[in-house]
Amino acid sequence: MEDAFARSIPEVLDHFGVDPTKGLSDTQVVQHGRLYGINVLPEDKRAPFWKLVLKQFDDLLVKILIAAAVISFILALVNGETGLMAFLEPSVILLILAANAAVGVITETNAEKALEELRAYQADVATVLRNGCFSILPATELVPGDIVEVSVGCKIPADMRMIEMLSSQVRVDQAILTGESSSVEKELKTTTTTNAVYQDKTNILFSGTVMVAGRARAVVVGVGPNTAMGNIRDSMMQTEDEATPLKKKLDEFGTFLAKVIAGICVLVWIVNIGHFRDPAHGGFLRGAIHYFKIAVALAVAAIPEGLPAVVTTCLALGTKRMARLNAIVRSLPSVETLGCTTVICSDKTGTLTTNMMSVAKVCVVESAQRSPAATEYSVSGTTYAPEGIIFDNTGMQIDFPAQLPCLLHIAMCSALCNESTLQYNPDKGKYEKIGESTEVALRVFAEKVGLPGFNSMPSALNMLSNHERASYCNHYWEEQFRKMDVLEFSRDRKMMSVLCSRNQLNVLFSKGAPESIVARCTTILCNDDGSIVPLTADIRAELASRFHSFAGKETLRCLALALKWMPSGQQMLSFDDERDLTFIGLVGMLDPPRDEVRNAMLSCMTAGIRVIVVTGDNKSTAESLCRKIGAFDHMIEFSERSYTASEFEELPPLQQTLALQRMALFTRVEPSHKRMLVEALQNQNEVVAMTGDGVNDAPALKKADIGIAMGSGTAVAKSASDMVLADDNFASIVAAVAEGRAIYNNTKQFIRYMISSNIGEVVCIFVAAVLGIPDTLAPVQLLWVNLVTDGLPATAIGFNKQDSDVMKAKPRKVNEAVVTGWLFFRYLVIGAYVGLATVAGFIWWFVYADSGPKLPYVELMNFDTCPTRETTYPCSIFDDRHPSTVSMTVLVVVEMFNALNNLSENQSLLVVPPWSNMWLVASIIITMLLHILILYVHPLSVLFSVTPLSWDDWMVVFYLSIPVIIIDEVLKFFSRNPIGLRFRLWFRRSDLLPKREVRDK
């Protein structure tokens, strides 16, 4: 029944055919179970394991590699090759792809826990009226129409419409659903609000929320998936994971690279058609197969097999650094997403605030003889920890607050007129509440005031253990006064009173709404001398003015406190006793903002990141908080930047679009609104980070580009998020964004490094094929270069230092190409040199090397006709491993120098020297040692078809490799200086790598 909140109690009962005095019959229970279903959130259908495995291979480059491996395998069989060498290349390729797939499957199977943990918020049992008798049943057996009784501490077992209040008031903590900072009062009357949100449905008890005050009976109107919790689950089920900006750009690059590879492979094959009939191949078909193998080798060379592993490693390194900043990353790709975040939608309660109600201001009457008569005290401390200082209106610290009569009696009233509990949780290392947050705030204030008669108060209290300190002063007053009777809070009186006895003296303590308490007061307690004087009209007006200042301008939640001396023999209280009270003080409470939030807000503005505060609280309270944390500091007028969910929904589409571009505050929201906000911002091509801690935040966290949960938040929120803030500190997000930007810059650098290296390998094979010289590199040598010599330096580039101005730049655009046109040209030049240098090393050994045959260049080009004609040299010289060893070594060394080029995109090596990243230096040394190992250790040299090099060989390798630094220094100079501006602009007109809008909604 979706509109139960708008129906009267008889209408709801008639709809389900239930008698409120007897409940459902067994027959009705069975019928309703069939009709409405059971009270269990259904399990989500997970993708089978084999589908997860196949999904990891759904990538164009991966498919090309698989095809290359299969073709290599088939060609080896066709040629009758046997042994390890014949199948080494396809085996290594498949092994790499299997490892990458395993990582992907593990990540996905660990991610989807949020839907399971949502069930933890379902109640276990319920007190149900059936067949005229109450019984305790498993909550899963509830059906719509059941009459359920709930009391303080109960977890609501289903969505229920209240039909009877068994106490003077009923209050429910529904923060996990709506994000409201305080508990909500429930009532029986019908809700008439149009487009009612959860906060407006004051007669509905929502599944998973907790009763904090009172006792009531209600009829079940929604079970399982048809509850508020069920709606959250459905919203999470409908959310599909979107690829991160970097993943999208890499996918685009992969598609582009695949087309280029296909084109070059076909071109190499076509160029060599004339060589198919060469006698060396033994026929046209075998010649075609030979050059087809070269085309396959070219594909292997062009695809950076190590790229996924290196990207994953770099992101993993970033997560370790972010963990030190209290940002625990659950999804690796989300690390780089932080770098291009443009909007942070921050939950207010518990994220920007502590979610711990605290007394911030106290107003008492100092003396009736003065004007103004009232004075104010401010109180420090923003948590439930009994630690804080009281200051007077001049900002001076009050050393002994308990010596001031009004503060002392406010502390007594706070401790005695109170039903809550404050305790220390040693497992979590923090103080926790049981009961109403406003009452706990009063208990904490009593602890801050301390006890009278001790000169060492309150410093002596710090000597106690945390467990003893939690309620030491409160327990003192509870031992001094014996509670005789209580008048509970009611909506008509708006106050609560308690009768206490001490040494034959009876005292009535009252607390409640200021307008109700002050109206019942006839005298006041003066703070200067403890005297009691009449409450005059002037003082009454002054107190009203202070109350309006607290509640209006400062948006504090206010309570007034009073007392009355009662006859010594009185044992019971009546409502008539709540007259002629003595006013003792007014306290103002708030859910205080975190101390670090203001600076974090300013950092976000500097970095070009907009913050939108999202909350279930009312508009005025949230606007006051935004002023305190600086969210409105940059705005002259914020009337068009603050909207309630209802106001926003009523706007026409064009106005909604404009409102989204200006919005800084979104109030009175429910879970669907948060998700809607994220989607609307994403439709405007914003990269959205959503922070939150409650169950209500989970759908939006899952939908956002990066969901950020609080460490103290619910398990559901954490599981739906990409990142968890261990310290619940909004300021940690700013540090994480800076780290995310640095990680992206480093990721971009090593991608460019791998691109230029692979271009070199392609050029090497292509030029050799066009010139008609023997294969310069064997496929297994190309694999070695791609995996080991490319992988280590590329990973080390991830350790490049963060730029000092990383948080002064605006967020990068999500459609920004990883490699722009000018940069692609730069790396094309570098890659071309790498390839030409590799081929040059190969030719040098045949034509010029003292240890080589010193053949004329023409003989080298006609190597394939050697067996058919007479020569002065043996044809076996073309099978010598020396030339390919020189080529491979040139390729390795030139790529090591190229790695140094990538210490900075545009800065010279003279400005950013190699030792600025010692990890890179170490990786280059390790790579060279590994290369030397395969050259000079016999079994490895046979495996990789290489042979030891002489000193002269190494000198030639060095001379051919070092120019790559000089070439890149010249290109960097053009990038830095206006001389090359026109040259660069031509390339920027149209990026060589494809671009497209990242969102196709």
PDB file of C-alpha atoms in Angstrom, residues 55-70 93-94 96-97 100 246-262 265 296 298-309 311 751 754-755 758 762 786 993:
ATOM      1  CA  LYS A  55      34.187 -10.422 -19.702  1.00  0.00           C
ATOM      2  CA  GLN A  56      37.900  -9.926 -18.986  1.00  0.00           C
ATOM      3  CA  PHE A  57      38.717 -10.828 -22.602  1.00  0.00           C
ATOM      4  CA  ASP A  58      36.135  -8.455 -24.081  1.00  0.00           C
ATOM      5  CA  ASP A  59      38.739  -5.963 -25.252  1.00  0.00           C
ATOM      6  CA  LEU A  60      39.870  -5.336 -28.837  1.00  0.00           C
ATOM      7  CA  LEU A  61      43.611  -5.383 -28.091  1.00  0.00           C
ATOM      8  CA  VAL A  62      43.218  -8.546 -26.028  1.00  0.00           C
ATOM      9  CA  LYS A  63      41.340 -10.194 -28.900  1.00  0.00           C
ATOM     10  CA  ILE A  64      44.131  -9.235 -31.321  1.00  0.00           C
ATOM     11  CA  LEU A  65      46.703 -10.751 -28.955  1.00  0.00           C
ATOM     12  CA  ILE A  66      44.664 -13.957 -28.650  1.00  0.00           C
ATOM     13  CA  ALA A  67      44.361 -14.114 -32.434  1.00  0.00           C
ATOM     14  CA  ALA A  68      48.132 -13.570 -32.749  1.00  0.00           C
ATOM     15  CA  ALA A  69      48.812 -16.364 -30.240  1.00  0.00           C
ATOM     16  CA  VAL A  70      46.427 -18.777 -32.019  1.00  0.00           C
ATOM     17  CA  ILE A  93      50.959 -14.276 -24.518  1.00  0.00           C
ATOM     18  CA  LEU A  94      48.188 -16.513 -23.160  1.00  0.00           C
ATOM     19  CA  ILE A  96      49.922 -12.848 -19.514  1.00  0.00           C
ATOM     20  CA  LEU A  97      46.284 -12.582 -20.566  1.00  0.00           C
ATOM     21  CA  ASN A 100      45.225 -10.103 -16.197  1.00  0.00           C
ATOM     22  CA  LEU A 246      41.111   6.899 -17.946  1.00  0.00           C
ATOM     23  CA  LYS A 247      39.589   3.511 -18.822  1.00  0.00           C
ATOM     24  CA  LYS A 248      37.500   5.163 -21.529  1.00  0.00           C
ATOM     25  CA  LYS A 249      40.503   6.969 -22.990  1.00  0.00           C
ATOM     26  CA  LEU A 250      42.539   3.753 -22.917  1.00  0.00           C
ATOM     27  CA  ASP A 251      39.678   1.929 -24.647  1.00  0.00           C
ATOM     28  CA  GLU A 252      39.564   4.639 -27.299  1.00  0.00           C
ATOM     29  CA  PHE A 253      43.315   4.432 -27.701  1.00  0.00           C
ATOM     30  CA  GLY A 254      43.089   0.635 -27.950  1.00  0.00           C
ATOM     31  CA  THR A 255      40.522   0.898 -30.761  1.00  0.00           C
ATOM     32  CA  PHE A 256      42.652   3.457 -32.558  1.00  0.00           C
ATOM     33  CA  LEU A 257      45.795   1.354 -32.078  1.00  0.00           C
ATOM     34  CA  ALA A 258      44.013  -1.762 -33.333  1.00  0.00           C
ATOM     35  CA  LYS A 259      43.090  -0.006 -36.590  1.00  0.00           C
ATOM     36  CA  VAL A 260      46.650   1.248 -37.056  1.00  0.00           C
ATOM     37  CA  ILE A 261      48.069  -2.225 -36.327  1.00  0.00           C
ATOM     38  CA  ALA A 262      45.693  -3.867 -38.797  1.00  0.00           C
ATOM     39  CA  CYS A 265      50.170  -5.524 -40.867  1.00  0.00           C
ATOM     40  CA  VAL A 296      51.812 -11.277 -36.616  1.00  0.00           C
ATOM     41  CA  LEU A 298      54.369  -6.758 -35.887  1.00  0.00           C
ATOM     42  CA  ALA A 299      51.011  -6.987 -34.100  1.00  0.00           C
ATOM     43  CA  VAL A 300      52.711  -8.403 -31.002  1.00  0.00           C
ATOM     44  CA  ALA A 301      55.272  -5.584 -31.129  1.00  0.00           C
ATOM     45  CA  ALA A 302      52.647  -2.859 -31.510  1.00  0.00           C
ATOM     46  CA  ILE A 303      50.416  -3.971 -28.628  1.00  0.00           C
ATOM     47  CA  PRO A 304      51.774  -2.989 -25.180  1.00  0.00           C
ATOM     48  CA  GLU A 305      51.024  -6.288 -23.403  1.00  0.00           C
ATOM     49  CA  GLY A 306      52.371  -4.931 -20.139  1.00  0.00           C
ATOM     50  CA  LEU A 307      50.118  -1.838 -20.163  1.00  0.00           C
ATOM     51  CA  PRO A 308      47.232  -3.297 -18.051  1.00  0.00           C
ATOM     52  CA  ALA A 309      49.691  -4.660 -15.489  1.00  0.00           C
ATOM     53  CA  VAL A 311      48.439   0.712 -15.004  1.00  0.00           C
ATOM     54  CA  ILE A 751      51.543   5.390 -21.196  1.00  0.00           C
ATOM     55  CA  MET A 754      55.181   2.647 -23.673  1.00  0.00           C
ATOM     56  CA  ILE A 755      53.594   4.116 -26.816  1.00  0.00           C
ATOM     57  CA  ASN A 758      56.170   0.242 -29.149  1.00  0.00           C
ATOM     58  CA  VAL A 762      56.823  -1.363 -35.173  1.00  0.00           C
ATOM     59  CA  ASN A 786      57.713  -5.438 -24.021  1.00  0.00           C
ATOM     60  CA  LEU A 993      43.935  10.090 -31.062  1.00  0.00           C
TER      61      LEU A 993
END
